[in-house]
GROMACS .gro file of N, CA and C in nm:
model
  366
    1UNK      N    1  -1.534   1.030   0.714
    1UNK     CA    2  -1.469   1.038   0.583
    1UNK      C    3  -1.319   1.041   0.603
    2UNK      N    4  -1.249   0.963   0.522
    2UNK     CA    5  -1.104   0.957   0.525
    2UNK      C    6  -1.051   0.993   0.387
    3UNK      N    7  -0.955   1.081   0.383
    3UNK     CA    8  -0.887   1.113   0.257
    3UNK      C    9  -0.745   1.062   0.265
    4UNK      N   10  -0.701   1.001   0.154
    4UNK     CA   11  -0.569   0.939   0.149
    4UNK      C   12  -0.490   1.002   0.035
    5UNK      N   13  -0.365   1.033   0.063
    5UNK     CA   14  -0.278   1.093  -0.038
    5UNK      C   15  -0.147   1.017  -0.039
    6UNK      N   16  -0.118   0.953  -0.153
    6UNK     CA   17   0.007   0.878  -0.167
    6UNK      C   18   0.117   0.967  -0.223
    7UNK      N   19   0.239   0.931  -0.190
    7UNK     CA   20   0.358   0.996  -0.246
    7UNK      C   21   0.473   0.900  -0.245
    8UNK      N   22   0.578   0.935  -0.320
    8UNK     CA   23   0.701   0.856  -0.313
    8UNK      C   24   0.726   0.768  -0.434
    9UNK      N   25   0.633   0.765  -0.529
    9UNK     CA   26   0.658   0.685  -0.647
    9UNK      C   27   0.765   0.747  -0.736
   10UNK      N   28   0.802   0.675  -0.841
   10UNK     CA   29   0.902   0.726  -0.931
   10UNK      C   30   0.961   0.617  -1.019
   11UNK      N   31   1.071   0.653  -1.084
   11UNK     CA   32   1.143   0.562  -1.172
   11UNK      C   33   1.269   0.513  -1.102
   12UNK      N   34   1.290   0.383  -1.100
   12UNK     CA   35   1.407   0.327  -1.034
   12UNK      C   36   1.457   0.207  -1.115
   13UNK      N   37   1.585   0.183  -1.107
   13UNK     CA   38   1.641   0.065  -1.175
   13UNK      C   39   1.613  -0.063  -1.096
   14UNK      N   40   1.610  -0.172  -1.168
   14UNK     CA   41   1.593  -0.303  -1.100
   14UNK      C   42   1.697  -0.319  -0.993
   15UNK      N   43   1.653  -0.371  -0.877
   15UNK     CA   44   1.742  -0.387  -0.763
   15UNK      C   45   1.740  -0.269  -0.668
   16UNK      N   46   1.679  -0.159  -0.711
   16UNK     CA   47   1.675  -0.040  -0.629
   16UNK      C   48   1.561  -0.041  -0.528
   17UNK      N   49   1.545   0.072  -0.461
   17UNK     CA   50   1.445   0.082  -0.353
   17UNK      C   51   1.365   0.212  -0.369
   18UNK      N   52   1.245   0.206  -0.318
   18UNK     CA   53   1.158   0.322  -0.305
   18UNK      C   54   1.078   0.307  -0.177
   19UNK      N   55   1.038   0.422  -0.120
   19UNK     CA   56   0.947   0.417  -0.005
   19UNK      C   57   0.824   0.500  -0.040
   20UNK      N   58   0.710   0.434  -0.038
   20UNK     CA   59   0.584   0.504  -0.059
   20UNK      C   60   0.527   0.545   0.075
   21UNK      N   61   0.460   0.659   0.074
   21UNK     CA   62   0.391   0.710   0.192
   21UNK      C   63   0.244   0.734   0.157
   22UNK      N   64   0.162   0.717   0.257
   22UNK     CA   65   0.018   0.745   0.241
   22UNK      C   66  -0.028   0.823   0.363
   23UNK      N   67  -0.058   0.948   0.343
   23UNK     CA   68  -0.104   1.035   0.452
   23UNK      C   69  -0.255   1.035   0.457
   24UNK      N   70  -0.308   1.014   0.575
   24UNK     CA   71  -0.453   1.005   0.593
   24UNK      C   72  -0.505   1.123   0.674
   25UNK      N   73  -0.622   1.167   0.638
   25UNK     CA   74  -0.691   1.271   0.717
   25UNK      C   75  -0.773   1.203   0.825
   26UNK      N   76  -0.826   1.280   0.916
   26UNK     CA   77  -0.916   1.223   1.017
   26UNK      C   78  -0.846   1.190   1.148
   27UNK      N   79  -0.928   1.178   1.253
   27UNK     CA   80  -0.873   1.161   1.386
   27UNK      C   81  -0.877   1.015   1.435
   28UNK      N   82  -0.928   0.923   1.349
   28UNK     CA   83  -0.940   0.785   1.393
   28UNK      C   84  -0.856   0.691   1.308
   29UNK      N   85  -0.745   0.742   1.260
   29UNK     CA   86  -0.656   0.664   1.173
   29UNK      C   87  -0.617   0.533   1.238
   30UNK      N   88  -0.594   0.533   1.368
   30UNK     CA   89  -0.547   0.414   1.437
   30UNK      C   90  -0.650   0.302   1.436
   31UNK      N   91  -0.775   0.333   1.404
   31UNK     CA   92  -0.881   0.232   1.399
   31UNK      C   93  -0.892   0.162   1.264
   32UNK      N   94  -0.816   0.212   1.167
   32UNK     CA   95  -0.830   0.160   1.031
   32UNK      C   96  -0.721   0.058   0.997
   33UNK      N   97  -0.764  -0.047   0.929
   33UNK     CA   98  -0.670  -0.134   0.861
   33UNK      C   99  -0.630  -0.064   0.732
   34UNK      N  100  -0.502  -0.069   0.700
   34UNK     CA  101  -0.449   0.000   0.582
   34UNK      C  102  -0.390  -0.101   0.485
   35UNK      N  103  -0.418  -0.082   0.360
   35UNK     CA  104  -0.366  -0.173   0.260
   35UNK      C  105  -0.299  -0.100   0.144
   36UNK      N  106  -0.207  -0.170   0.082
   36UNK     CA  107  -0.148  -0.124  -0.043
   36UNK      C  108  -0.187  -0.225  -0.152
   37UNK      N  109  -0.233  -0.169  -0.260
   37UNK     CA  110  -0.269  -0.249  -0.378
   37UNK      C  111  -0.194  -0.190  -0.498
   38UNK      N  112  -0.185  -0.265  -0.605
   38UNK     CA  113  -0.124  -0.214  -0.725
   38UNK      C  114  -0.195  -0.264  -0.849
   39UNK      N  115  -0.184  -0.185  -0.954
   39UNK     CA  116  -0.247  -0.221  -1.080
   39UNK      C  117  -0.152  -0.189  -1.194
   40UNK      N  118  -0.114  -0.292  -1.267
   40UNK     CA  119  -0.031  -0.276  -1.387
   40UNK      C  120  -0.121  -0.263  -1.509
   41UNK      N  121  -0.069  -0.203  -1.616
   41UNK     CA  122  -0.150  -0.187  -1.737
   41UNK      C  123  -0.205  -0.321  -1.786
   42UNK      N  124  -0.334  -0.323  -1.812
   42UNK     CA  125  -0.399  -0.444  -1.866
   42UNK      C  126  -0.422  -0.553  -1.763
   43UNK      N  127  -0.392  -0.525  -1.638
   43UNK     CA  128  -0.411  -0.625  -1.533
   43UNK      C  129  -0.508  -0.577  -1.427
   44UNK      N  130  -0.560  -0.670  -1.349
   44UNK     CA  131  -0.648  -0.635  -1.239
   44UNK      C  132  -0.569  -0.580  -1.120
   45UNK      N  133  -0.639  -0.501  -1.039
   45UNK     CA  134  -0.575  -0.453  -0.917
   45UNK      C  135  -0.546  -0.572  -0.825
   46UNK      N  136  -0.426  -0.573  -0.765
   46UNK     CA  137  -0.389  -0.685  -0.682
   46UNK      C  138  -0.339  -0.639  -0.545
   47UNK      N  139  -0.358  -0.723  -0.449
   47UNK     CA  140  -0.314  -0.699  -0.311
   47UNK      C  141  -0.161  -0.701  -0.305
   48UNK      N  142  -0.105  -0.610  -0.229
   48UNK     CA  143   0.039  -0.608  -0.208
   48UNK      C  144   0.072  -0.632  -0.060
   49UNK      N  145   0.017  -0.551   0.025
   49UNK     CA  146   0.047  -0.562   0.169
   49UNK      C  147  -0.063  -0.491   0.248
   50UNK      N  148  -0.073  -0.529   0.376
   50UNK     CA  149  -0.170  -0.464   0.461
   50UNK      C  150  -0.120  -0.468   0.605
   51UNK      N  151  -0.172  -0.374   0.684
   51UNK     CA  152  -0.135  -0.368   0.825
   51UNK      C  153  -0.260  -0.342   0.907
   52UNK      N  154  -0.277  -0.419   1.012
   52UNK     CA  155  -0.396  -0.406   1.096
   52UNK      C  156  -0.384  -0.287   1.189
   53UNK      N  157  -0.493  -0.250   1.256
   53UNK     CA  158  -0.485  -0.140   1.353
   53UNK      C  159  -0.383  -0.167   1.463
   54UNK      N  160  -0.363  -0.293   1.498
   54UNK     CA  161  -0.268  -0.327   1.604
   54UNK      C  162  -0.127  -0.347   1.553
   55UNK      N  163  -0.109  -0.339   1.420
   55UNK     CA  164   0.027  -0.348   1.365
   55UNK      C  165   0.064  -0.482   1.305
   56UNK      N  166  -0.027  -0.577   1.298
   56UNK     CA  167   0.003  -0.704   1.232
   56UNK      C  168   0.012  -0.680   1.081
   57UNK      N  169   0.108  -0.746   1.019
   57UNK     CA  170   0.133  -0.722   0.876
   57UNK      C  171   0.108  -0.846   0.792
   58UNK      N  172   0.072  -0.820   0.667
   58UNK     CA  173   0.035  -0.926   0.574
   58UNK      C  174   0.090  -0.887   0.436
   59UNK      N  175   0.139  -0.990   0.363
   59UNK     CA  176   0.202  -0.961   0.235
   59UNK      C  177   0.159  -1.059   0.129
   60UNK      N  178   0.157  -1.013   0.006
   60UNK     CA  179   0.144  -1.102  -0.107
   60UNK      C  180   0.273  -1.182  -0.120
   61UNK      N  181   0.263  -1.306  -0.167
   61UNK     CA  182   0.380  -1.390  -0.183
   61UNK      C  183   0.484  -1.325  -0.273
   62UNK      N  184   0.439  -1.252  -0.373
   62UNK     CA  185   0.528  -1.194  -0.473
   62UNK      C  186   0.619  -1.085  -0.415
   63UNK      N  187   0.583  -1.029  -0.299
   63UNK     CA  188   0.663  -0.920  -0.240
   63UNK      C  189   0.719  -0.956  -0.104
   64UNK      N  190   0.683  -1.071  -0.052
   64UNK     CA  191   0.730  -1.112   0.081
   64UNK      C  192   0.883  -1.117   0.083
   65UNK      N  193   0.940  -1.056   0.187
   65UNK     CA  194   1.085  -1.053   0.199
   65UNK      C  195   1.150  -0.934   0.129
   66UNK      N  196   1.074  -0.865   0.045
   66UNK     CA  197   1.128  -0.750  -0.026
   66UNK      C  198   1.059  -0.618   0.017
   67UNK      N  199   0.931  -0.625   0.047
   67UNK     CA  200   0.853  -0.507   0.085
   67UNK      C  201   0.821  -0.512   0.234
   68UNK      N  202   0.812  -0.394   0.294
   68UNK     CA  203   0.774  -0.384   0.436
   68UNK      C  204   0.673  -0.274   0.453
   69UNK      N  205   0.559  -0.309   0.512
   69UNK     CA  206   0.457  -0.211   0.541
   69UNK      C  207   0.468  -0.172   0.689
   70UNK      N  208   0.445  -0.045   0.715
   70UNK     CA  209   0.450   0.003   0.854
   70UNK      C  210   0.356   0.122   0.865
   71UNK      N  211   0.326   0.160   0.991
   71UNK     CA  212   0.238   0.272   1.011
   71UNK      C  213   0.288   0.356   1.127
   72UNK      N  214   0.261   0.485   1.121
   72UNK     CA  215   0.292   0.578   1.228
   72UNK      C  216   0.160   0.648   1.262
   73UNK      N  217   0.095   0.600   1.366
   73UNK     CA  218  -0.036   0.655   1.401
   73UNK      C  219  -0.029   0.802   1.445
   74UNK      N  220   0.083   0.841   1.500
   74UNK     CA  221   0.098   0.981   1.542
   74UNK      C  222   0.102   1.075   1.422
   75UNK      N  223   0.146   1.023   1.309
   75UNK     CA  224   0.154   1.102   1.187
   75UNK      C  225   0.041   1.069   1.088
   76UNK      N  226  -0.047   0.980   1.124
   76UNK     CA  227  -0.157   0.937   1.037
   76UNK      C  228  -0.102   0.892   0.900
   77UNK      N  229   0.004   0.815   0.903
   77UNK     CA  230   0.072   0.777   0.780
   77UNK      C  231   0.106   0.628   0.779
   78UNK      N  232   0.091   0.570   0.663
   78UNK     CA  233   0.133   0.432   0.640
   78UNK      C  234   0.239   0.435   0.531
   79UNK      N  235   0.336   0.346   0.544
   79UNK     CA  236   0.449   0.341   0.453
   79UNK      C  237   0.461   0.205   0.386
   80UNK      N  238   0.522   0.206   0.269
   80UNK     CA  239   0.556   0.080   0.202
   80UNK      C  240   0.699   0.094   0.155
   81UNK      N  241   0.790   0.028   0.228
   81UNK     CA  242   0.930   0.024   0.187
   81UNK      C  243   0.948  -0.089   0.088
   82UNK      N  244   0.998  -0.054  -0.029
   82UNK     CA  245   1.013  -0.153  -0.138
   82UNK      C  246   1.158  -0.165  -0.172
   83UNK      N  247   1.215  -0.282  -0.149
   83UNK     CA  248   1.356  -0.311  -0.179
   83UNK      C  249   1.364  -0.417  -0.288
   84UNK      N  250   1.482  -0.429  -0.346
   84UNK     CA  251   1.508  -0.530  -0.450
   84UNK      C  252   1.398  -0.529  -0.555
   85UNK      N  253   1.367  -0.411  -0.603
   85UNK     CA  254   1.258  -0.394  -0.698
   85UNK      C  255   1.287  -0.463  -0.830
   86UNK      N  256   1.181  -0.516  -0.888
   86UNK     CA  257   1.189  -0.589  -1.015
   86UNK      C  258   1.101  -0.518  -1.119
   87UNK      N  259   1.129  -0.538  -1.247
   87UNK     CA  260   1.047  -0.477  -1.350
   87UNK      C  261   0.899  -0.513  -1.335
   88UNK      N  262   0.872  -0.634  -1.286
   88UNK     CA  263   0.732  -0.675  -1.269
   88UNK      C  264   0.662  -0.606  -1.153
   89UNK      N  265   0.733  -0.527  -1.077
   89UNK     CA  266   0.670  -0.445  -0.972
   89UNK      C  267   0.614  -0.315  -1.030
   90UNK      N  268   0.642  -0.288  -1.155
   90UNK     CA  269   0.591  -0.168  -1.219
   90UNK      C  270   0.438  -0.165  -1.219
   91UNK      N  271   0.383  -0.059  -1.165
   91UNK     CA  272   0.236  -0.046  -1.152
   91UNK      C  273   0.203   0.088  -1.088
   92UNK      N  274   0.074   0.119  -1.088
   92UNK     CA  275   0.025   0.228  -1.004
   92UNK      C  276  -0.008   0.166  -0.869
   93UNK      N  277   0.047   0.226  -0.764
   93UNK     CA  278   0.026   0.177  -0.627
   93UNK      C  279  -0.075   0.262  -0.558
   94UNK      N  280  -0.174   0.194  -0.496
   94UNK     CA  281  -0.283   0.262  -0.428
   94UNK      C  282  -0.282   0.228  -0.279
   95UNK      N  283  -0.311   0.326  -0.200
   95UNK     CA  284  -0.331   0.312  -0.057
   95UNK      C  285  -0.483   0.302  -0.033
   96UNK      N  286  -0.523   0.217   0.063
   96UNK     CA  287  -0.663   0.201   0.092
   96UNK      C  288  -0.684   0.183   0.242
   97UNK      N  289  -0.805   0.216   0.285
   97UNK     CA  290  -0.836   0.209   0.431
   97UNK      C  291  -0.972   0.146   0.453
   98UNK      N  292  -0.983   0.074   0.562
   98UNK     CA  293  -1.111   0.015   0.603
   98UNK      C  294  -1.110   0.004   0.756
   99UNK      N  295  -1.226   0.016   0.813
   99UNK     CA  296  -1.237  -0.004   0.956
   99UNK      C  297  -1.224  -0.153   0.990
  100UNK      N  298  -1.166  -0.181   1.104
  100UNK     CA  299  -1.162  -0.318   1.150
  100UNK      C  300  -1.047  -0.400   1.095
  101UNK      N  301  -1.076  -0.525   1.065
  101UNK     CA  302  -0.968  -0.618   1.031
  101UNK      C  303  -0.921  -0.601   0.887
  102UNK      N  304  -0.803  -0.653   0.864
  102UNK     CA  305  -0.740  -0.647   0.732
  102UNK      C  306  -0.816  -0.738   0.635
  103UNK      N  307  -0.813  -0.701   0.508
  103UNK     CA  308  -0.868  -0.786   0.403
  103UNK      C  309  -0.772  -0.786   0.285
  104UNK      N  310  -0.767  -0.900   0.216
  104UNK     CA  311  -0.690  -0.910   0.093
  104UNK      C  312  -0.773  -0.866  -0.027
  105UNK      N  313  -0.900  -0.846  -0.006
  105UNK     CA  314  -0.996  -0.813  -0.111
  105UNK      C  315  -1.012  -0.662  -0.123
  106UNK      N  316  -0.979  -0.610  -0.238
  106UNK     CA  317  -0.988  -0.464  -0.254
  106UNK      C  318  -1.129  -0.412  -0.239
  107UNK      N  319  -1.229  -0.494  -0.269
  107UNK     CA  320  -1.368  -0.451  -0.257
  107UNK      C  321  -1.410  -0.424  -0.114
  108UNK      N  322  -1.331  -0.472  -0.017
  108UNK     CA  323  -1.365  -0.450   0.125
  108UNK      C  324  -1.318  -0.315   0.177
  109UNK      N  325  -1.239  -0.245   0.098
  109UNK     CA  326  -1.182  -0.117   0.144
  109UNK      C  327  -1.276  -0.004   0.104
  110UNK      N  328  -1.292   0.090   0.195
  110UNK     CA  329  -1.387   0.198   0.175
  110UNK      C  330  -1.326   0.326   0.118
  111UNK      N  331  -1.202   0.348   0.144
  111UNK     CA  332  -1.136   0.471   0.104
  111UNK      C  333  -1.010   0.441   0.025
  112UNK      N  334  -0.987   0.521  -0.076
  112UNK     CA  335  -0.873   0.500  -0.166
  112UNK      C  336  -0.802   0.632  -0.196
  113UNK      N  337  -0.671   0.622  -0.212
  113UNK     CA  338  -0.594   0.734  -0.260
  113UNK      C  339  -0.598   0.740  -0.413
  114UNK      N  340  -0.531   0.840  -0.466
  114UNK     CA  341  -0.534   0.861  -0.611
  114UNK      C  342  -0.432   0.775  -0.685
  115UNK      N  343  -0.339   0.716  -0.612
  115UNK     CA  344  -0.239   0.629  -0.673
  115UNK      C  345  -0.109   0.701  -0.702
  116UNK      N  346   0.000   0.627  -0.702
  116UNK     CA  347   0.131   0.681  -0.736
  116UNK      C  348   0.200   0.580  -0.825
  117UNK      N  349   0.262   0.630  -0.933
  117UNK     CA  350   0.326   0.543  -1.031
  117UNK      C  351   0.462   0.498  -0.982
  118UNK      N  352   0.486   0.366  -0.993
  118UNK     CA  353   0.618   0.309  -0.970
  118UNK      C  354   0.662   0.240  -1.099
  119UNK      N  355   0.776   0.281  -1.150
  119UNK     CA  356   0.829   0.220  -1.271
  119UNK      C  357   0.968   0.168  -1.243
  120UNK      N  358   0.988   0.039  -1.270
  120UNK     CA  359   1.118  -0.025  -1.247
  120UNK      C  360   1.177  -0.065  -1.382
  121UNK      N  361   1.289  -0.007  -1.414
  121UNK     CA  362   1.354  -0.036  -1.541
  121UNK      C  363   1.451  -0.152  -1.528
  122UNK      N  364   1.465  -0.228  -1.635
  122UNK     CA  365   1.555  -0.344  -1.631
  122UNK      C  366   1.695  -0.309  -1.676
   0.00000   0.00000   0.00000
């Protein structure tokens, strides 16, 4: 069982930055692929970024070049650095975990955090 707790959300002006953190419980964090997804009001949950157990990173086209995902296995934590934020980035951001390889499909992830709100004002 893995428990995930996100933090770092908030209100920021367009062009600003935020860093989200996701702290995981358990002793096998390094075996998990970690993903960030987001869901805006009235929209489906969408893939944002993911990082494999070995550190390979993957991004949605909409955030490529602006967001950076990273992990610190010693701290059982995954991060999402978000720069040049836009109003369309406003959403609840969720951290997710799955064993093995990365997936862009949220249905492939077994564990989810409670979500953290990110609001970008124009």
